[in-house]
Amino acid sequence: MQVGAYLPMLWNLNISINDFDGCIPSSIGDMKALNTLDLSYNKLSGGIPEHLANSCIYLQYLVLSNNSLEGQIFSAANFKLKYLMRLQLDGNHFFGKIPECLSNSSNLEGLYLSDNCLFGRIPSWLGNMSELVDLIMPNNHLEGPIPPEFCQLKSLEVLNLAQNNISGNLPSCFNPPQIQQVHVSRNKLRGQLKDAFFNSSSLVTLDLGYNHFNGRIPNWICQLSNLSYLILTHNDLEGEVPHLLCHLEHLRLIDLSYNHLSGQIPPCLDMTALHGDYHVAFNTTSSTAGAPGASPMRKEETIEFTTKNISYSYQGRVLTYMSGVDLSCNKLTGEIPHQIGNLTRIHTLNLSYNNLIGSIPSTFSNLEQIESLDLSHNNLNGKIPPQIIELHYINFFSVAYNNLSGKTPERKDQFGTFEESSYRGNHLLCGLPLPKSCDANGSPSLVPKASTDIKEDSNFMDMDIFYISFTASYIVVVLAIAIILYVNPYWRRTWFYLVETWMTSCYYFIIDHLPKGFRH
């Protein structure tokens, strides 16, 4: 395909979202004036032509995402794209290290390498890319620490290194003033969250989940006035949940689950964003997405959050409407603050697997948008508030394995769909869907239980006792016969005579009934 020979002065080529296959034509390198090339969302294979990287010296936007391209990204000897501003190679099969020749593209604003097979360390020269705005490289095999040179990235807005093998600590000096999103989940990062991001007041998303961070939740998080999504799940954090979190008025998703947090739930945890009509209108595309014909490079932000016991990935407009608090699988104590009932716009609340005591607040009936409520595996007592049936949108509910008593909620609307598993492990609860019926006082009825016990006793036999007594009786009978035959010689002779007669009779009986061919 000699497209470059026919269109040598072409400035913008966009043939994305088609079904083109085969290799990228090397003749594209003949387009000396090419500024934008977008071949994304096709079925292209092979590698990036060297002629393209060597001749299209004015290229600023190169978009090859979501194809089947492979091989190493660029060869250092033939790379002359020094004006490159955006490089989007995500969703391919590129392997090898991030090429050092990219350091010659000093104007690089966006580097998008996610969902490939890249390995090796994150190069330190990326810290010298002063114009870098988006650095997005999740789901690769990158390893080693985050280079301390990243502290020089003052223009960075999005950092996404999730799902790699990155280790070490977060550089304490890393606090880009314009950073909006940080995704470093599912790595091997460790250490304490010291001073990183302490001066990043524009931060909207902080996702550090599935790592090995320890120590306390630092106070600088509470200074992130624009923070909307705080994901610290599956770490080794300890100490109390900071009361200063209550100062974050835009906070919509809090996931502190699977840590070692202790103390009480802050009663002030009734954030404005979770009990009003506030919605985040965060722009998920880059503010400089701009050359004519260039596709927006930054994809919609994705955040993983567990609701209804299932992990979902929320993005786009759905994410802006999602809100929830997950404090499960910690060591929290004390009572559930009744102020939690002020979270009228919350969709998910999970306080399971803690050591919470006291009763379920009646204010929970105010959680009018709640879809998933999990209070299981605690030490809660008292009755389930009957007003809770006013939660018309709820489709997952569990108070299992507590010390609750009284009657289960009326089986009405959504609560008519919940099964025994939602209430099991509370021995003083009664009423449907549990097998225990309630008496006039709302306590478990004893009559059905007694009749059941009588029925069970009538059909009950301890098989161990049966086998032991049978064996003992058999041994006693055999010993008694042996002693009698030993003491009385007449009975002994009679016994052996009867045995011999019986054996002879059996022998001739078998012989008489064998076919003639077998008797010899």
Short mmCIF file of C-alpha atoms in Angstrom, two decimals:
data_model
loop_
_atom_site.label_atom_id
_atom_site.label_comp_id
_atom_site.label_asym_id
_atom_site.label_seq_id
_atom_site.Cartn_x
_atom_site.Cartn_y
_atom_site.Cartn_z
CA MET A 1 0.00 0.00 0.00
CA GLN A 2 1.81 3.08 -1.28
CA VAL A 3 -0.37 5.64 0.49
CA GLY A 4 2.63 7.87 1.19
CA ALA A 5 3.50 8.08 -2.49
CA TYR A 6 0.03 9.38 -3.39
CA LEU A 7 -0.34 11.77 -0.43
CA PRO A 8 3.17 12.97 0.40
CA MET A 9 2.04 16.31 1.86
CA LEU A 10 -0.75 14.92 4.03
CA TRP A 11 -0.87 16.60 7.44
CA ASN A 12 -3.50 14.50 9.25
CA LEU A 13 -4.37 10.81 8.71
CA ASN A 14 -7.13 9.28 10.83
CA ILE A 15 -8.49 5.88 9.80
CA SER A 16 -9.27 4.66 13.30
CA ILE A 17 -12.16 2.35 14.29
CA ASN A 18 -12.20 0.18 11.18
CA ASP A 19 -11.28 -3.41 10.33
CA PHE A 20 -7.91 -2.83 8.67
CA ASP A 21 -5.50 -5.70 9.16
CA GLY A 22 -1.97 -6.55 8.11
CA CYS A 23 1.08 -4.43 8.83
CA ILE A 24 1.36 -0.67 8.98
CA PRO A 25 2.58 0.43 5.50
CA SER A 26 6.15 1.66 5.65
CA SER A 27 5.26 4.15 2.88
CA ILE A 28 3.61 6.29 5.58
CA GLY A 29 7.17 7.41 6.24
CA ASP A 30 7.05 9.23 2.89
CA MET A 31 4.54 11.71 4.36
CA LYS A 32 7.18 14.20 5.40
CA ALA A 33 4.68 16.77 6.71
CA LEU A 34 2.58 14.34 8.76
CA ASN A 35 1.52 15.83 12.09
CA THR A 36 -1.18 13.40 13.31
CA LEU A 37 -1.48 9.66 12.66
CA ASP A 38 -4.37 7.75 14.22
CA LEU A 39 -4.69 4.04 13.32
CA SER A 40 -6.29 2.97 16.59
CA TYR A 41 -9.02 0.35 17.00
CA ASN A 42 -8.14 -1.79 13.99
CA LYS A 43 -6.61 -5.26 13.57
CA LEU A 44 -3.12 -4.24 12.57
CA SER A 45 -0.19 -6.52 13.36
CA GLY A 46 3.57 -6.43 13.11
CA GLY A 47 5.67 -3.58 14.46
CA ILE A 48 6.08 0.16 14.02
CA PRO A 49 7.85 0.75 10.68
CA GLU A 50 11.34 2.15 11.08
CA HIS A 51 10.76 4.40 8.06
CA LEU A 52 7.92 6.09 9.98
CA ALA A 53 10.08 6.74 13.05
CA ASN A 54 12.96 7.92 10.89
CA SER A 55 11.23 10.20 8.36
CA CYS A 56 8.05 11.67 9.88
CA ILE A 57 10.11 14.11 11.91
CA TYR A 58 7.24 16.59 12.40
CA LEU A 59 4.86 13.98 13.85
CA GLN A 60 3.30 15.17 17.11
CA TYR A 61 0.43 12.74 17.68
CA LEU A 62 0.92 9.00 17.14
CA VAL A 63 -2.09 6.89 18.09
CA LEU A 64 -1.82 3.12 17.49
CA SER A 65 -3.83 1.81 20.43
CA ASN A 66 -6.01 -1.29 20.47
CA ASN A 67 -4.46 -3.29 17.66
CA SER A 68 -2.32 -6.44 17.67
CA LEU A 69 1.02 -4.75 17.20
CA GLU A 70 4.07 -6.40 18.72
CA GLY A 71 7.81 -6.29 19.02
CA GLN A 72 9.88 -3.57 20.62
CA ILE A 73 8.48 -0.08 20.45
CA PHE A 74 11.28 1.85 18.71
CA SER A 75 14.84 1.31 17.62
CA ALA A 76 17.22 3.90 19.02
CA ALA A 77 19.20 4.13 15.78
CA ASN A 78 16.20 5.15 13.66
CA PHE A 79 14.18 7.35 16.03
CA LYS A 80 13.86 11.00 15.03
CA LEU A 81 10.42 11.94 16.37
CA LYS A 82 11.78 14.77 18.49
CA TYR A 83 8.55 16.82 18.25
CA LEU A 84 6.35 14.00 19.50
CA MET A 85 3.80 15.21 22.05
CA ARG A 86 1.47 12.23 22.40
CA LEU A 87 2.31 8.55 22.06
CA GLN A 88 -0.54 6.12 22.56
CA LEU A 89 0.38 2.44 22.15
CA ASP A 90 -1.96 0.91 24.74
CA GLY A 91 -3.84 -2.32 24.10
CA ASN A 92 -1.20 -4.07 21.98
CA HIS A 93 1.45 -6.75 22.49
CA PHE A 94 4.60 -4.67 22.65
CA PHE A 95 7.39 -6.13 24.78
CA GLY A 96 10.81 -5.16 25.98
CA LYS A 97 11.87 -2.09 27.92
CA ILE A 98 10.60 1.45 27.52
CA PRO A 99 13.04 2.75 24.86
CA GLU A 100 15.48 5.41 25.99
CA CYS A 101 15.26 7.11 22.60
CA LEU A 102 11.94 8.58 23.76
CA SER A 103 13.96 10.88 26.02
CA ASN A 104 14.77 12.87 22.86
CA SER A 105 11.09 13.84 22.62
CA SER A 106 11.42 16.63 25.14
CA ASN A 107 7.93 17.98 24.35
CA LEU A 108 6.19 14.73 25.30
CA GLU A 109 2.97 15.45 27.17
CA GLY A 110 1.25 12.06 27.12
CA LEU A 111 2.72 8.55 27.27
CA TYR A 112 0.12 5.77 27.13
CA LEU A 113 1.56 2.23 27.24
CA SER A 114 -1.06 0.30 29.22
CA ASP A 115 -2.05 -3.32 28.53
CA ASN A 116 1.15 -4.49 26.89
CA CYS A 117 3.98 -6.83 27.89
CA LEU A 118 6.62 -4.28 28.80
CA PHE A 119 9.17 -5.19 31.45
CA GLY A 120 12.21 -3.76 33.15
CA ARG A 121 12.54 -0.75 35.42
CA ILE A 122 10.72 2.53 35.04
CA PRO A 123 13.40 4.73 33.42
CA SER A 124 14.64 7.63 35.49
CA TRP A 125 14.86 9.90 32.43
CA LEU A 126 11.05 10.17 32.52
CA GLY A 127 11.58 12.54 35.42
CA ASN A 128 13.28 14.96 33.03
CA MET A 129 10.21 15.21 30.78
CA SER A 130 9.14 18.60 32.13
CA GLU A 131 6.03 18.80 29.87
CA LEU A 132 4.69 15.38 30.84
CA VAL A 133 1.01 15.57 31.81
CA ASP A 134 -0.22 11.98 31.50
CA LEU A 135 1.92 8.95 32.37
CA ILE A 136 -0.32 5.91 31.97
CA MET A 137 1.32 2.45 31.97
CA PRO A 138 -0.88 -0.02 33.92
CA ASN A 139 -1.08 -3.77 33.34
CA ASN A 140 2.49 -4.48 32.26
CA HIS A 141 5.43 -6.22 33.95
CA LEU A 142 7.35 -3.15 35.04
CA GLU A 143 9.42 -3.56 38.19
CA GLY A 144 11.76 -1.77 40.51
CA PRO A 145 11.06 1.42 42.47
CA ILE A 146 9.40 4.63 41.36
CA PRO A 147 12.39 6.80 40.41
CA PRO A 148 13.05 9.75 42.75
CA GLU A 149 13.47 11.86 39.59
CA PHE A 150 9.65 11.82 39.37
CA CYS A 151 9.74 14.58 41.99
CA GLN A 152 10.64 16.93 39.12
CA LEU A 153 7.37 16.30 37.22
CA LYS A 154 5.63 19.55 38.09
CA SER A 155 3.12 19.37 35.20
CA LEU A 156 1.94 15.82 35.84
CA GLU A 157 -1.84 15.41 36.16
CA VAL A 158 -2.34 11.64 35.85
CA LEU A 159 -0.05 8.87 37.09
CA ASN A 160 -1.25 5.33 36.48
CA LEU A 161 1.18 2.49 37.19
CA ALA A 162 -1.38 -0.03 38.47
CA GLN A 163 -1.03 -3.81 38.03
CA ASN A 164 2.72 -4.04 37.65
CA ASN A 165 5.50 -5.38 39.89
CA ILE A 166 6.70 -2.03 41.21
CA SER A 167 8.34 -2.20 44.63
CA GLY A 168 9.97 0.07 47.18
CA ASN A 169 8.56 3.20 48.80
CA LEU A 170 6.71 6.18 47.42
CA PRO A 171 9.25 9.01 47.01
CA SER A 172 8.51 11.39 49.89
CA CYS A 173 9.30 14.37 47.66
CA PHE A 174 6.72 13.36 45.06
CA ASN A 175 3.93 15.94 45.28
CA PRO A 176 3.14 17.37 41.84
CA PRO A 177 1.06 20.51 42.39
CA GLN A 178 -1.33 19.74 39.49
CA ILE A 179 -1.79 16.01 40.01
CA GLN A 180 -5.41 14.85 39.74
CA GLN A 181 -5.24 11.05 39.58
CA VAL A 182 -2.85 8.57 41.20
CA HIS A 183 -3.35 4.86 40.49
CA VAL A 184 -0.59 2.57 41.80
CA SER A 185 -2.75 -0.30 43.06
CA ARG A 186 -1.85 -3.99 42.72
CA ASN A 187 1.90 -3.58 43.01
CA LYS A 188 4.46 -4.44 45.69
CA LEU A 189 4.90 -1.00 47.19
CA ARG A 190 5.60 -0.87 50.91
CA GLY A 191 6.60 1.40 53.75
CA GLN A 192 4.74 4.25 55.37
CA LEU A 193 2.80 6.94 53.56
CA LYS A 194 4.98 9.81 54.70
CA ASP A 195 4.98 13.09 52.82
CA ALA A 196 4.12 12.06 49.26
CA PHE A 197 1.27 14.14 47.76
CA PHE A 198 1.09 16.34 50.88
CA ASN A 199 1.08 19.47 48.69
CA SER A 200 -1.18 18.10 45.92
CA SER A 201 -4.37 19.96 46.72
CA SER A 202 -5.81 19.26 43.25
CA LEU A 203 -5.76 15.48 43.80
CA VAL A 204 -9.16 13.88 43.06
CA THR A 205 -8.28 10.17 43.09
CA LEU A 206 -5.78 8.40 45.36
CA ASP A 207 -5.76 4.65 44.70
CA LEU A 208 -3.03 2.82 46.65
CA GLY A 209 -4.88 -0.45 47.19
CA TYR A 210 -3.45 -3.98 47.09
CA ASN A 211 0.06 -3.11 48.22
CA HIS A 212 2.00 -3.51 51.50
CA PHE A 213 1.81 -0.01 52.96
CA ASN A 214 1.96 0.07 56.75
CA GLY A 215 1.79 2.55 59.57
CA ARG A 216 -1.01 5.03 60.13
CA ILE A 217 -3.14 6.86 57.61
CA PRO A 218 -1.23 10.15 57.35
CA ASN A 219 -2.82 13.49 58.18
CA TRP A 220 -1.79 15.02 54.86
CA ILE A 221 -4.59 13.06 53.18
CA CYS A 222 -7.00 15.28 55.07
CA GLN A 223 -5.48 18.34 53.38
CA LEU A 224 -6.45 17.14 49.90
CA SER A 225 -9.45 19.42 49.63
CA ASN A 226 -10.59 18.05 46.24
CA LEU A 227 -10.21 14.37 47.08
CA SER A 228 -13.23 12.36 45.90
CA TYR A 229 -11.96 8.75 45.76
CA LEU A 230 -9.75 7.30 48.52
CA ILE A 231 -8.83 3.64 47.95
CA LEU A 232 -6.45 2.09 50.53
CA THR A 233 -7.84 -1.45 50.62
CA HIS A 234 -5.70 -4.57 51.14
CA ASN A 235 -2.70 -3.01 52.88
CA ASP A 236 -1.22 -3.29 56.38
CA LEU A 237 -2.37 0.07 57.72
CA GLU A 238 -3.07 0.40 61.44
CA GLY A 239 -4.21 2.94 63.97
CA GLU A 240 -7.51 4.80 63.96
CA VAL A 241 -9.56 6.15 61.09
CA PRO A 242 -8.57 9.84 61.13
CA HIS A 243 -11.31 12.22 62.19
CA LEU A 244 -9.79 14.76 59.83
CA LEU A 245 -11.27 12.79 56.92
CA CYS A 246 -14.52 14.50 57.83
CA HIS A 247 -13.07 17.76 56.47
CA LEU A 248 -13.00 16.37 52.92
CA GLU A 249 -16.26 17.72 51.56
CA HIS A 250 -15.99 16.08 48.13
CA LEU A 251 -15.20 12.56 49.33
CA ARG A 252 -17.51 10.04 47.64
CA LEU A 253 -15.76 6.65 47.78
CA ILE A 254 -13.82 5.48 50.86
CA ASP A 255 -12.34 1.98 50.82
CA LEU A 256 -10.20 1.17 53.87
CA SER A 257 -11.10 -2.52 53.97
CA TYR A 258 -8.68 -5.38 54.68
CA ASN A 259 -6.29 -3.47 56.93
CA HIS A 260 -5.60 -3.51 60.70
CA LEU A 261 -7.44 -0.33 61.61
CA SER A 262 -8.75 -0.07 65.18
CA GLY A 263 -10.70 2.33 67.32
CA GLN A 264 -14.15 3.69 66.63
CA ILE A 265 -15.82 4.87 63.46
CA PRO A 266 -15.63 8.69 63.42
CA PRO A 267 -19.15 9.98 64.11
CA CYS A 268 -18.50 12.94 61.82
CA LEU A 269 -18.19 10.64 58.80
CA ASP A 270 -21.28 12.14 57.18
CA MET A 271 -19.56 13.85 54.29
CA THR A 272 -21.37 16.54 52.37
CA ALA A 273 -20.88 14.71 49.09
CA LEU A 274 -22.72 11.67 50.47
CA HIS A 275 -25.85 13.30 51.84
CA GLY A 276 -26.53 16.00 49.29
CA ASP A 277 -27.07 16.29 45.55
CA TYR A 278 -23.41 16.94 44.85
CA HIS A 279 -21.93 15.19 41.81
CA VAL A 280 -18.38 15.27 40.55
CA ALA A 281 -17.98 16.74 37.12
CA PHE A 282 -14.33 15.81 36.73
CA ASN A 283 -13.11 15.98 33.15
CA THR A 284 -11.64 12.59 32.25
CA THR A 285 -9.97 13.78 29.06
CA SER A 286 -6.80 15.80 28.98
CA SER A 287 -7.13 19.54 29.02
CA THR A 288 -4.73 19.70 26.08
CA ALA A 289 -6.22 16.96 23.97
CA GLY A 290 -6.06 19.15 21.11
CA ALA A 291 -4.52 18.94 17.69
CA PRO A 292 -7.05 18.89 14.85
CA GLY A 293 -8.11 15.32 14.22
CA ALA A 294 -6.39 13.94 17.30
CA SER A 295 -8.40 11.58 19.48
CA PRO A 296 -8.68 12.40 23.18
CA MET A 297 -5.80 10.46 24.63
CA ARG A 298 -6.78 10.07 28.24
CA LYS A 299 -9.34 7.34 28.70
CA GLU A 300 -12.14 7.50 31.21
CA GLU A 301 -10.92 6.96 34.74
CA THR A 302 -11.69 3.52 36.17
CA ILE A 303 -11.96 2.71 39.89
CA GLU A 304 -12.50 -0.75 41.37
CA PHE A 305 -14.92 -0.94 44.29
CA THR A 306 -16.72 -3.84 45.95
CA THR A 307 -20.47 -3.71 46.39
CA LYS A 308 -22.98 -6.54 46.93
CA ASN A 309 -19.95 -8.80 47.60
CA ILE A 310 -18.83 -8.34 43.99
CA SER A 311 -15.95 -6.21 42.76
CA TYR A 312 -17.03 -3.79 40.02
CA SER A 313 -15.06 -1.36 37.87
CA TYR A 314 -16.75 2.02 37.73
CA GLN A 315 -15.93 4.63 35.12
CA GLY A 316 -17.35 7.61 33.31
CA ARG A 317 -20.68 9.03 34.36
CA VAL A 318 -21.47 5.92 36.41
CA LEU A 319 -18.43 6.65 38.57
CA THR A 320 -19.53 10.23 39.21
CA TYR A 321 -22.83 8.96 40.63
CA MET A 322 -21.31 6.14 42.69
CA SER A 323 -20.73 6.64 46.42
CA GLY A 324 -19.85 4.25 49.21
CA VAL A 325 -17.95 3.49 52.41
CA ASP A 326 -16.14 0.18 52.97
CA LEU A 327 -14.49 -0.32 56.38
CA SER A 328 -14.84 -4.10 56.42
CA CYS A 329 -12.24 -6.60 57.64
CA ASN A 330 -10.55 -4.41 60.22
CA LYS A 331 -10.52 -4.30 64.03
CA LEU A 332 -12.96 -1.45 64.58
CA THR A 333 -14.78 -1.31 67.93
CA GLY A 334 -17.52 0.67 69.59
CA GLU A 335 -21.01 1.45 68.35
CA ILE A 336 -22.07 2.43 64.86
CA PRO A 337 -22.53 6.22 64.94
CA HIS A 338 -26.11 7.22 64.30
CA GLN A 339 -24.76 10.06 62.13
CA ILE A 340 -24.05 7.45 59.44
CA GLY A 341 -27.77 7.68 58.74
CA ASN A 342 -27.15 11.16 57.32
CA LEU A 343 -25.46 9.65 54.24
CA THR A 344 -28.70 9.87 52.30
CA ARG A 345 -27.04 9.51 48.88
CA ILE A 346 -24.75 6.60 49.70
CA HIS A 347 -25.10 3.45 47.59
CA THR A 348 -22.89 1.01 49.51
CA LEU A 349 -22.05 0.66 53.21
CA ASN A 350 -19.92 -2.26 54.39
CA LEU A 351 -18.92 -2.52 58.07
CA SER A 352 -18.65 -6.33 58.20
CA TYR A 353 -15.93 -8.37 59.92
CA ASN A 354 -15.16 -5.94 62.74
CA ASN A 355 -15.84 -5.90 66.49
CA LEU A 356 -18.68 -3.40 66.51
CA ILE A 357 -21.17 -3.52 69.36
CA GLY A 358 -24.48 -1.90 70.23
CA SER A 359 -27.61 -1.75 68.14
CA ILE A 360 -28.27 -0.94 64.52
CA PRO A 361 -29.11 2.79 64.40
CA SER A 362 -32.73 3.50 63.50
CA THR A 363 -31.39 6.39 61.38
CA PHE A 364 -30.36 3.81 58.78
CA SER A 365 -33.89 4.14 57.43
CA ASN A 366 -32.70 7.51 56.01
CA LEU A 367 -30.26 5.80 53.62
CA GLU A 368 -32.80 6.14 50.85
CA GLN A 369 -30.36 5.41 47.98
CA ILE A 370 -28.60 2.45 49.62
CA GLU A 371 -28.26 -0.65 47.44
CA SER A 372 -25.90 -2.76 49.54
CA LEU A 373 -25.76 -2.84 53.37
CA ASP A 374 -23.46 -5.36 55.07
CA LEU A 375 -23.18 -5.40 58.89
CA SER A 376 -22.38 -9.10 59.23
CA HIS A 377 -19.76 -10.71 61.49
CA ASN A 378 -19.80 -8.19 64.33
CA ASN A 379 -21.12 -8.19 67.90
CA LEU A 380 -24.23 -6.11 67.31
CA ASN A 381 -27.21 -6.71 69.60
CA GLY A 382 -30.76 -5.54 70.06
CA LYS A 383 -33.51 -5.59 67.49
CA ILE A 384 -33.36 -4.82 63.80
CA PRO A 385 -35.13 -1.45 63.38
CA PRO A 386 -38.50 -2.13 61.73
CA GLN A 387 -38.17 1.17 59.81
CA ILE A 388 -35.40 -0.41 57.76
CA ILE A 389 -37.98 -1.80 55.32
CA GLU A 390 -38.27 1.77 54.00
CA LEU A 391 -35.05 1.19 52.02
CA HIS A 392 -36.68 0.62 48.65
CA TYR A 393 -33.53 0.35 46.51
CA ILE A 394 -31.63 -2.16 48.62
CA ASN A 395 -30.85 -5.50 46.95
CA PHE A 396 -28.11 -6.83 49.23
CA PHE A 397 -28.59 -6.96 53.00
CA SER A 398 -26.73 -8.96 55.64
CA VAL A 399 -26.68 -8.84 59.44
CA ALA A 400 -25.53 -12.45 59.75
CA TYR A 401 -23.43 -13.66 62.68
CA ASN A 402 -24.19 -11.04 65.29
CA ASN A 403 -26.13 -11.18 68.57
CA LEU A 404 -29.35 -9.65 67.27
CA SER A 405 -32.70 -10.61 68.78
CA GLY A 406 -36.40 -10.23 68.14
CA LYS A 407 -38.28 -10.50 64.91
CA THR A 408 -36.81 -10.19 61.43
CA PRO A 409 -38.03 -7.25 59.31
CA GLU A 410 -41.42 -7.58 57.69
CA ARG A 411 -41.17 -9.41 54.38
CA LYS A 412 -42.26 -6.48 52.31
CA ASP A 413 -40.94 -4.97 49.06
CA GLN A 414 -37.19 -5.60 48.79
CA PHE A 415 -37.00 -7.30 52.18
CA GLY A 416 -39.30 -10.01 50.88
CA THR A 417 -36.45 -11.17 48.62
CA PHE A 418 -33.77 -11.77 51.28
CA GLU A 419 -33.14 -15.38 52.29
CA GLU A 420 -32.02 -17.05 55.51
CA SER A 421 -28.34 -16.29 54.77
CA SER A 422 -29.00 -12.60 55.47
CA TYR A 423 -29.90 -13.36 59.12
CA ARG A 424 -28.20 -16.65 60.08
CA GLY A 425 -25.89 -16.81 63.10
CA ASN A 426 -28.25 -14.74 65.32
CA HIS A 427 -29.67 -17.31 67.73
CA LEU A 428 -32.25 -14.96 69.21
CA LEU A 429 -33.72 -13.85 65.89
CA CYS A 430 -37.01 -15.38 64.75
CA GLY A 431 -39.50 -15.07 61.94
CA LEU A 432 -39.30 -15.72 58.23
CA PRO A 433 -37.12 -16.53 56.39
CA LEU A 434 -35.57 -18.19 59.48
CA PRO A 435 -36.95 -21.60 60.55
CA LYS A 436 -37.73 -20.24 64.04
CA SER A 437 -41.18 -18.82 64.58
CA CYS A 438 -41.87 -15.98 67.06
CA ASP A 439 -44.20 -15.99 70.03
CA ALA A 440 -46.51 -13.13 71.00
CA ASN A 441 -43.60 -11.21 72.53
CA GLY A 442 -41.48 -11.41 69.39
CA SER A 443 -39.12 -14.00 70.86
CA PRO A 444 -38.24 -17.40 69.40
CA SER A 445 -41.06 -19.86 70.13
CA LEU A 446 -39.99 -22.85 72.24
CA VAL A 447 -42.90 -25.21 71.42
CA PRO A 448 -41.88 -26.16 67.90
CA LYS A 449 -38.35 -26.66 69.08
CA ALA A 450 -39.47 -29.05 71.89
CA SER A 451 -41.62 -31.11 69.55
CA THR A 452 -38.72 -31.31 67.15
CA ASP A 453 -36.45 -32.50 69.93
CA ILE A 454 -38.93 -35.26 70.90
CA LYS A 455 -39.13 -36.40 67.32
CA GLU A 456 -35.36 -36.44 67.06
CA ASP A 457 -35.00 -38.38 70.35
CA SER A 458 -37.45 -41.08 69.21
CA ASN A 459 -35.37 -41.80 66.11
CA PHE A 460 -32.03 -41.30 67.76
CA MET A 461 -29.46 -44.06 68.28
CA ASP A 462 -25.86 -43.65 69.24
CA MET A 463 -24.14 -45.97 66.75
CA ASP A 464 -20.86 -46.00 68.70
CA ILE A 465 -22.57 -47.41 71.78
CA PHE A 466 -24.38 -49.98 69.59
CA TYR A 467 -21.16 -51.28 68.03
CA ILE A 468 -19.35 -51.47 71.39
CA SER A 469 -22.18 -53.36 73.12
CA PHE A 470 -22.61 -55.76 70.17
CA THR A 471 -18.88 -56.60 70.10
CA ALA A 472 -18.75 -57.10 73.87
CA SER A 473 -21.80 -59.42 73.80
CA TYR A 474 -20.32 -61.45 70.96
CA ILE A 475 -17.01 -61.93 72.83
CA VAL A 476 -18.83 -62.95 76.01
CA VAL A 477 -20.91 -65.59 74.16
CA VAL A 478 -17.85 -67.06 72.43
CA LEU A 479 -15.89 -67.21 75.69
CA ALA A 480 -18.84 -68.85 77.49
CA ILE A 481 -19.11 -71.59 74.84
CA ALA A 482 -15.35 -72.20 74.92
CA ILE A 483 -15.32 -72.51 78.75
CA ILE A 484 -18.27 -74.94 78.77
CA LEU A 485 -16.67 -77.18 76.14
CA TYR A 486 -13.38 -77.13 78.01
CA VAL A 487 -14.94 -78.11 81.36
CA ASN A 488 -17.45 -80.79 80.16
CA PRO A 489 -15.85 -83.56 77.98
CA TYR A 490 -19.24 -85.06 77.00
CA TRP A 491 -20.52 -81.78 75.60
CA ARG A 492 -17.17 -81.28 73.90
CA ARG A 493 -17.41 -84.64 72.06
CA THR A 494 -21.03 -83.93 71.15
CA TRP A 495 -20.03 -80.47 69.79
CA PHE A 496 -17.26 -81.85 67.56
CA TYR A 497 -19.57 -84.64 66.34
CA LEU A 498 -22.23 -82.09 65.35
CA VAL A 499 -19.63 -79.93 63.58
CA GLU A 500 -18.27 -82.94 61.67
CA THR A 501 -21.78 -84.07 60.69
CA TRP A 502 -22.68 -80.57 59.50
CA MET A 503 -19.50 -80.28 57.39
CA THR A 504 -20.08 -83.72 55.81
CA SER A 505 -23.70 -82.86 54.97
CA CYS A 506 -22.61 -79.62 53.38
CA TYR A 507 -19.96 -81.39 51.32
CA TYR A 508 -22.35 -84.02 49.87
CA PHE A 509 -25.03 -81.38 49.30
CA ILE A 510 -22.63 -79.41 47.12
CA ILE A 511 -21.42 -82.51 45.27
CA ASP A 512 -24.98 -83.67 44.55
CA HIS A 513 -25.93 -80.33 43.06
CA LEU A 514 -22.88 -79.82 40.87
CA PRO A 515 -23.25 -80.46 37.10
CA LYS A 516 -21.92 -83.81 35.97
CA GLY A 517 -19.01 -82.26 34.13
CA PHE A 518 -17.65 -80.72 37.35
CA ARG A 519 -17.84 -83.75 39.69
CA HIS A 520 -14.50 -85.19 38.53
#
